[in-house]
Amino acid sequence: MDAELLALASAAGTAVVTALTTDLWERARASVGALWERAYPDRASTVQADLTDTRTLLLTTDEVTPGETDIEEVSAQEWCLRFRRLLSTHPDLAQELRRVLVEELTPALPAQQTPQSGSTVFHAAPTGHARVYQSAGDMNINER
């Protein structure tokens, strides 16, 4: 699996877990369920039930004390792995997952937790003698 799909799965896993703790959690559950419906129609209702269970767990777990496992972090890792499995068997769903992430999951997130604010994904495919310059911040290029 290439780095772009790994980053997409990671962003989706984190976003879906965060969205499950907001008022728009049903929208997130329906969107992710519809994605699974395209790949595995017989598993879609199970995935939606798992999302509901994850939400319940997230909302009923008390604050993390030092030395304990953060349930939000573990849940995000679990959903990241699920998205990775989905994309490894159905890479054609990557575009749809990007759409779900941008249009369905990200609007449910608080502004400081949007995937765009925490990570940057670059993809370039230069050919020939092309040069690629990518930056997530300031860039100064001095060619002679």
mmCIF file of C-alpha atoms in Angstrom:
data_model
loop_
_atom_site.group_PDB
_atom_site.id
_atom_site.type_symbol
_atom_site.label_atom_id
_atom_site.label_comp_id
_atom_site.label_asym_id
_atom_site.label_seq_id
_atom_site.Cartn_x
_atom_site.Cartn_y
_atom_site.Cartn_z
ATOM 1 C CA MET A 1 0.000 0.000 0.000
ATOM 2 C CA ASP A 2 1.439 3.370 -0.951
ATOM 3 C CA ALA A 3 2.021 6.242 1.455
ATOM 4 C CA GLU A 4 -0.897 8.265 0.134
ATOM 5 C CA LEU A 5 -3.407 5.501 0.928
ATOM 6 C CA LEU A 6 -1.836 4.971 4.354
ATOM 7 C CA ALA A 7 -2.179 8.670 5.122
ATOM 8 C CA LEU A 8 -5.772 8.648 3.894
ATOM 9 C CA ALA A 9 -6.633 5.663 6.108
ATOM 10 C CA SER A 10 -4.980 7.335 9.091
ATOM 11 C CA ALA A 11 -6.795 10.638 8.569
ATOM 12 C CA ALA A 12 -10.113 8.840 8.098
ATOM 13 C CA GLY A 13 -9.614 6.726 11.231
ATOM 14 C CA THR A 14 -8.889 9.761 13.373
ATOM 15 C CA ALA A 15 -11.672 11.829 11.829
ATOM 16 C CA VAL A 16 -14.364 9.184 12.200
ATOM 17 C CA VAL A 17 -13.544 8.611 15.874
ATOM 18 C CA THR A 18 -13.591 12.348 16.573
ATOM 19 C CA ALA A 19 -16.824 12.787 14.590
ATOM 20 C CA LEU A 20 -18.489 10.058 16.659
ATOM 21 C CA THR A 21 -18.247 12.332 19.700
ATOM 22 C CA THR A 22 -20.080 15.222 18.000
ATOM 23 C CA ASP A 23 -23.716 15.984 17.226
ATOM 24 C CA LEU A 24 -23.160 14.868 13.625
ATOM 25 C CA TRP A 25 -22.170 11.326 14.596
ATOM 26 C CA GLU A 26 -25.137 9.718 12.786
ATOM 27 C CA ARG A 27 -24.077 11.380 9.548
ATOM 28 C CA ALA A 28 -20.549 10.027 10.011
ATOM 29 C CA ARG A 29 -21.906 6.554 10.772
ATOM 30 C CA ALA A 30 -24.138 6.582 7.691
ATOM 31 C CA SER A 31 -21.315 7.805 5.417
ATOM 32 C CA VAL A 32 -18.837 5.179 6.595
ATOM 33 C CA GLY A 33 -21.536 2.506 6.451
ATOM 34 C CA ALA A 34 -22.330 3.470 2.856
ATOM 35 C CA LEU A 35 -18.641 3.153 1.979
ATOM 36 C CA TRP A 36 -18.554 -0.377 3.394
ATOM 37 C CA GLU A 37 -21.828 -1.124 1.606
ATOM 38 C CA ARG A 38 -20.036 -0.598 -1.710
ATOM 39 C CA ALA A 39 -17.237 -3.011 -0.819
ATOM 40 C CA TYR A 40 -18.949 -5.525 1.453
ATOM 41 C CA PRO A 41 -22.752 -5.236 1.386
ATOM 42 C CA ASP A 42 -23.149 -7.990 3.963
ATOM 43 C CA ARG A 43 -20.891 -6.173 6.485
ATOM 44 C CA ALA A 44 -22.297 -2.639 6.284
ATOM 45 C CA SER A 45 -24.790 -3.035 9.143
ATOM 46 C CA THR A 46 -22.077 -4.594 11.323
ATOM 47 C CA VAL A 47 -19.748 -1.668 10.627
ATOM 48 C CA GLN A 48 -22.494 0.796 11.543
ATOM 49 C CA ALA A 49 -23.167 -1.131 14.757
ATOM 50 C CA ASP A 50 -19.429 -1.096 15.532
ATOM 51 C CA LEU A 51 -19.381 2.673 15.032
ATOM 52 C CA THR A 52 -22.293 3.015 17.458
ATOM 53 C CA ASP A 53 -20.449 0.832 19.964
ATOM 54 C CA THR A 54 -17.323 2.949 19.545
ATOM 55 C CA ARG A 55 -19.347 6.101 20.165
ATOM 56 C CA THR A 56 -20.872 4.621 23.314
ATOM 57 C CA LEU A 57 -17.448 3.611 24.581
ATOM 58 C CA LEU A 58 -15.992 7.056 23.838
ATOM 59 C CA LEU A 59 -18.830 8.859 25.623
ATOM 60 C CA THR A 60 -18.887 6.605 28.689
ATOM 61 C CA THR A 61 -15.151 6.432 29.325
ATOM 62 C CA ASP A 62 -13.882 8.780 32.006
ATOM 63 C CA GLU A 63 -10.845 10.992 31.674
ATOM 64 C CA VAL A 64 -7.572 9.159 31.127
ATOM 65 C CA THR A 65 -5.291 9.036 34.124
ATOM 66 C CA PRO A 66 -1.516 8.788 33.669
ATOM 67 C CA GLY A 67 -0.485 5.245 32.817
ATOM 68 C CA GLU A 68 -3.845 4.305 31.318
ATOM 69 C CA THR A 69 -4.591 3.793 27.653
ATOM 70 C CA ASP A 70 -6.415 6.630 25.890
ATOM 71 C CA ILE A 71 -9.568 5.031 24.473
ATOM 72 C CA GLU A 72 -9.885 7.702 21.776
ATOM 73 C CA GLU A 73 -6.369 6.966 20.542
ATOM 74 C CA VAL A 74 -6.941 3.199 20.558
ATOM 75 C CA SER A 75 -10.260 3.615 18.752
ATOM 76 C CA ALA A 76 -8.624 5.825 16.114
ATOM 77 C CA GLN A 77 -5.941 3.174 15.581
ATOM 78 C CA GLU A 78 -8.622 0.491 15.251
ATOM 79 C CA TRP A 79 -10.542 2.453 12.616
ATOM 80 C CA CYS A 80 -7.333 3.392 10.821
ATOM 81 C CA LEU A 81 -6.580 -0.321 10.513
ATOM 82 C CA ARG A 82 -10.090 -1.003 9.236
ATOM 83 C CA PHE A 83 -9.734 1.683 6.587
ATOM 84 C CA ARG A 84 -6.318 0.299 5.636
ATOM 85 C CA ARG A 85 -7.825 -3.165 5.141
ATOM 86 C CA LEU A 86 -10.660 -1.690 3.108
ATOM 87 C CA LEU A 87 -8.279 0.239 0.855
ATOM 88 C CA SER A 88 -5.879 -2.682 0.472
ATOM 89 C CA THR A 89 -8.666 -4.872 -0.918
ATOM 90 C CA HIS A 90 -10.582 -2.078 -2.668
ATOM 91 C CA PRO A 91 -8.127 0.686 -3.680
ATOM 92 C CA ASP A 92 -10.792 1.959 -6.079
ATOM 93 C CA LEU A 93 -12.655 3.297 -3.022
ATOM 94 C CA ALA A 94 -9.873 5.766 -2.176
ATOM 95 C CA GLN A 95 -11.540 8.610 -4.063
ATOM 96 C CA GLU A 96 -14.856 7.945 -2.318
ATOM 97 C CA LEU A 97 -13.121 7.803 1.081
ATOM 98 C CA ARG A 98 -11.475 11.173 0.320
ATOM 99 C CA ARG A 99 -14.901 12.586 -0.496
ATOM 100 C CA VAL A 100 -16.381 11.192 2.735
ATOM 101 C CA LEU A 101 -13.454 12.613 4.698
ATOM 102 C CA VAL A 102 -13.756 16.083 3.167
ATOM 103 C CA GLU A 103 -17.531 16.384 2.850
ATOM 104 C CA GLU A 104 -18.902 14.268 5.689
ATOM 105 C CA LEU A 105 -16.338 13.753 8.443
ATOM 106 C CA THR A 106 -14.291 16.956 8.438
ATOM 107 C CA PRO A 107 -17.324 19.296 8.795
ATOM 108 C CA ALA A 108 -18.246 17.398 11.981
ATOM 109 C CA LEU A 109 -14.859 18.102 13.567
ATOM 110 C CA PRO A 110 -14.036 21.071 15.754
ATOM 111 C CA ALA A 111 -11.890 23.542 13.791
ATOM 112 C CA GLN A 112 -8.696 22.768 15.702
ATOM 113 C CA GLN A 113 -9.044 19.018 15.001
ATOM 114 C CA THR A 114 -9.484 18.967 11.246
ATOM 115 C CA PRO A 115 -7.060 16.600 9.500
ATOM 116 C CA GLN A 116 -5.706 19.467 7.427
ATOM 117 C CA SER A 117 -4.454 21.274 10.527
ATOM 118 C CA GLY A 118 -2.571 18.272 11.904
ATOM 119 C CA SER A 119 -1.005 16.701 8.864
ATOM 120 C CA THR A 120 -0.024 17.421 5.316
ATOM 121 C CA VAL A 121 0.070 14.864 2.547
ATOM 122 C CA PHE A 122 2.031 15.526 -0.616
ATOM 123 C CA HIS A 123 2.005 13.470 -3.763
ATOM 124 C CA ALA A 124 4.087 14.171 -6.832
ATOM 125 C CA ALA A 125 4.796 12.145 -9.937
ATOM 126 C CA PRO A 126 7.535 13.948 -11.849
ATOM 127 C CA THR A 127 8.689 12.637 -15.200
ATOM 128 C CA GLY A 128 11.639 13.376 -17.397
ATOM 129 C CA HIS A 129 13.788 16.180 -16.045
ATOM 130 C CA ALA A 130 10.991 17.721 -14.002
ATOM 131 C CA ARG A 131 11.631 19.247 -10.592
ATOM 132 C CA VAL A 132 9.166 19.068 -7.759
ATOM 133 C CA TYR A 133 9.166 21.511 -4.882
ATOM 134 C CA GLN A 134 6.715 20.847 -2.078
ATOM 135 C CA SER A 135 6.367 22.708 1.185
ATOM 136 C CA ALA A 136 3.929 22.904 4.051
ATOM 137 C CA GLY A 137 5.313 26.313 4.954
ATOM 138 C CA ASP A 138 7.751 28.871 3.668
ATOM 139 C CA MET A 139 10.047 27.859 0.841
ATOM 140 C CA ASN A 140 12.943 29.705 -0.699
ATOM 141 C CA ILE A 141 14.483 28.352 -3.865
ATOM 142 C CA ASN A 142 17.670 29.833 -5.228
ATOM 143 C CA GLU A 143 18.641 28.171 -8.492
ATOM 144 C CA ARG A 144 21.645 29.235 -10.480
#
